[in-house]
């Protein structure tokens, strides 16, 4: 048996999650790994992070340019069109047996659309989740409907994918793949982490990861201004920013972060990409993680650290008690940070939710399914009706 598994990655955060799975596929003599890098990986603005993939010892089979010089809806739609053309050519050359994708970004949906037309079986990781404040929510469910194998992170998400009409025997609850990295990576101690980012932490440290809220009625300029104003309420805190993704309005957020760092050079620093090792290492040295990223809900609790989750971007996602939801005003954010750093909150809530997203070994379980599953006829999908007799009533 020599089954070819093609993995598509379009962003630094997604690649970090896929990394343990890619390693396991590469190490299996019965599997052949193909890699397509696209999206932010190929953008100088976002750090040309395809180099991280190559530095990790992988060969990138195809690089598909998608990003245009605009973060407007028009620019993103045109980027999707460009990507669709690129994936058409790539799949014609690579002809994989299974395509593996993760998450809910628009460049991933484009890859799946092309694979569907080519009748390539599609395996989707992290389906069934809800993020009501972003267009990612619709994209994620659309990817699920075009996919044939589903690797979800909780039993509730498994139920939701089945509710979408997917066959139960093809929906696997394997936990969150990000847990594997936390267990398997040798994270940097405080001194090595500080050396790696050339920045000295203090007695109180914040990590900020804030992305555009693509379905918000408020504009990103106002929202990031409120967050930065809230941070001013904690003048003694050292602040590490990771910049947003390539969604609409991402650039205004990055610009505001740069301006804030320039005004606060002694206590703030920003990165386009920390990379998986430095990002996870940062989590263990921070007092609170602030923003609207899924990592604050899935990975951060495993470090027994509180998360301040701002606004509606992650609304609907399963959260443990260490996650503090708050509004988008500076007052709401500042009050949530005060709550997060209080000793009573940390002692009472940070250890109660370690198993919400599994206990590791996720990538090994996914790899085993990809290796052994019978893909003959799998692209001919049958809708699974959870109420099969209701129409006869």
Tab-separated table of N, CA, C and O in Angstrom, residues 19 40 53 89 155 187 191 280 298 313 337 351 354 363 365 368 372:
chain	number	residue	atom	x	y	z
A	19	UNK	N	1.295	20.208	12.186
A	19	UNK	CA	2.674	19.715	12.219
A	19	UNK	C	2.810	18.285	12.754
A	19	UNK	O	3.454	17.446	12.105
A	40	UNK	N	-1.270	33.041	3.489
A	40	UNK	CA	-0.323	33.895	4.206
A	40	UNK	C	1.091	33.338	4.209
A	40	UNK	O	2.054	34.086	4.402
A	53	UNK	N	8.046	25.795	7.243
A	53	UNK	CA	7.729	24.428	6.813
A	53	UNK	C	8.980	23.747	6.280
A	53	UNK	O	9.285	22.599	6.637
A	89	UNK	N	-4.739	23.569	-11.120
A	89	UNK	CA	-3.492	23.086	-11.725
A	89	UNK	C	-2.751	22.139	-10.781
A	89	UNK	O	-2.203	21.117	-11.216
A	155	UNK	N	-17.464	15.605	21.502
A	155	UNK	CA	-18.649	14.829	21.126
A	155	UNK	C	-19.775	15.731	20.646
A	155	UNK	O	-20.547	15.351	19.757
A	187	UNK	N	9.090	22.789	25.333
A	187	UNK	CA	8.884	24.231	25.314
A	187	UNK	C	10.059	24.971	25.946
A	187	UNK	O	10.806	24.419	26.756
A	191	UNK	N	14.019	32.028	30.356
A	191	UNK	CA	15.223	32.678	29.844
A	191	UNK	C	15.385	32.456	28.341
A	191	UNK	O	15.654	33.403	27.591
A	280	UNK	N	3.514	28.576	21.926
A	280	UNK	CA	3.139	27.711	23.046
A	280	UNK	C	4.041	27.970	24.249
A	280	UNK	O	3.582	27.907	25.400
A	298	UNK	N	-9.023	26.707	23.380
A	298	UNK	CA	-8.652	25.298	23.241
A	298	UNK	C	-7.317	24.987	23.917
A	298	UNK	O	-7.231	24.078	24.739
A	313	UNK	N	-16.573	36.952	18.349
A	313	UNK	CA	-15.916	36.146	17.312
A	313	UNK	C	-15.964	34.654	17.627
A	313	UNK	O	-16.133	33.821	16.737
A	337	UNK	N	-9.839	41.737	32.557
A	337	UNK	CA	-8.423	41.490	32.863
A	337	UNK	C	-8.192	41.500	34.367
A	337	UNK	O	-7.474	40.649	34.906
A	351	UNK	N	-8.099	24.997	36.616
A	351	UNK	CA	-7.769	23.575	36.533
A	351	UNK	C	-8.973	22.690	36.263
A	351	UNK	O	-8.873	21.481	36.280
A	354	UNK	N	-9.388	20.843	31.743
A	354	UNK	CA	-8.259	20.350	30.968
A	354	UNK	C	-8.648	19.295	29.938
A	354	UNK	O	-7.926	19.043	29.004
A	363	UNK	N	-3.206	13.337	16.559
A	363	UNK	CA	-2.609	13.185	15.231
A	363	UNK	C	-2.389	11.720	14.879
A	363	UNK	O	-2.558	11.322	13.721
A	365	UNK	N	-4.214	9.194	15.886
A	365	UNK	CA	-5.521	8.616	15.583
A	365	UNK	C	-5.992	9.034	14.194
A	365	UNK	O	-6.556	8.227	13.440
A	368	UNK	N	-3.977	7.068	11.537
A	368	UNK	CA	-4.405	5.683	11.407
A	368	UNK	C	-5.663	5.555	10.551
A	368	UNK	O	-5.788	4.626	9.745
A	372	UNK	N	-5.944	3.600	6.870
A	372	UNK	CA	-6.693	2.349	6.773
A	372	UNK	C	-8.086	2.475	6.168
A	372	UNK	O	-8.683	1.466	5.764
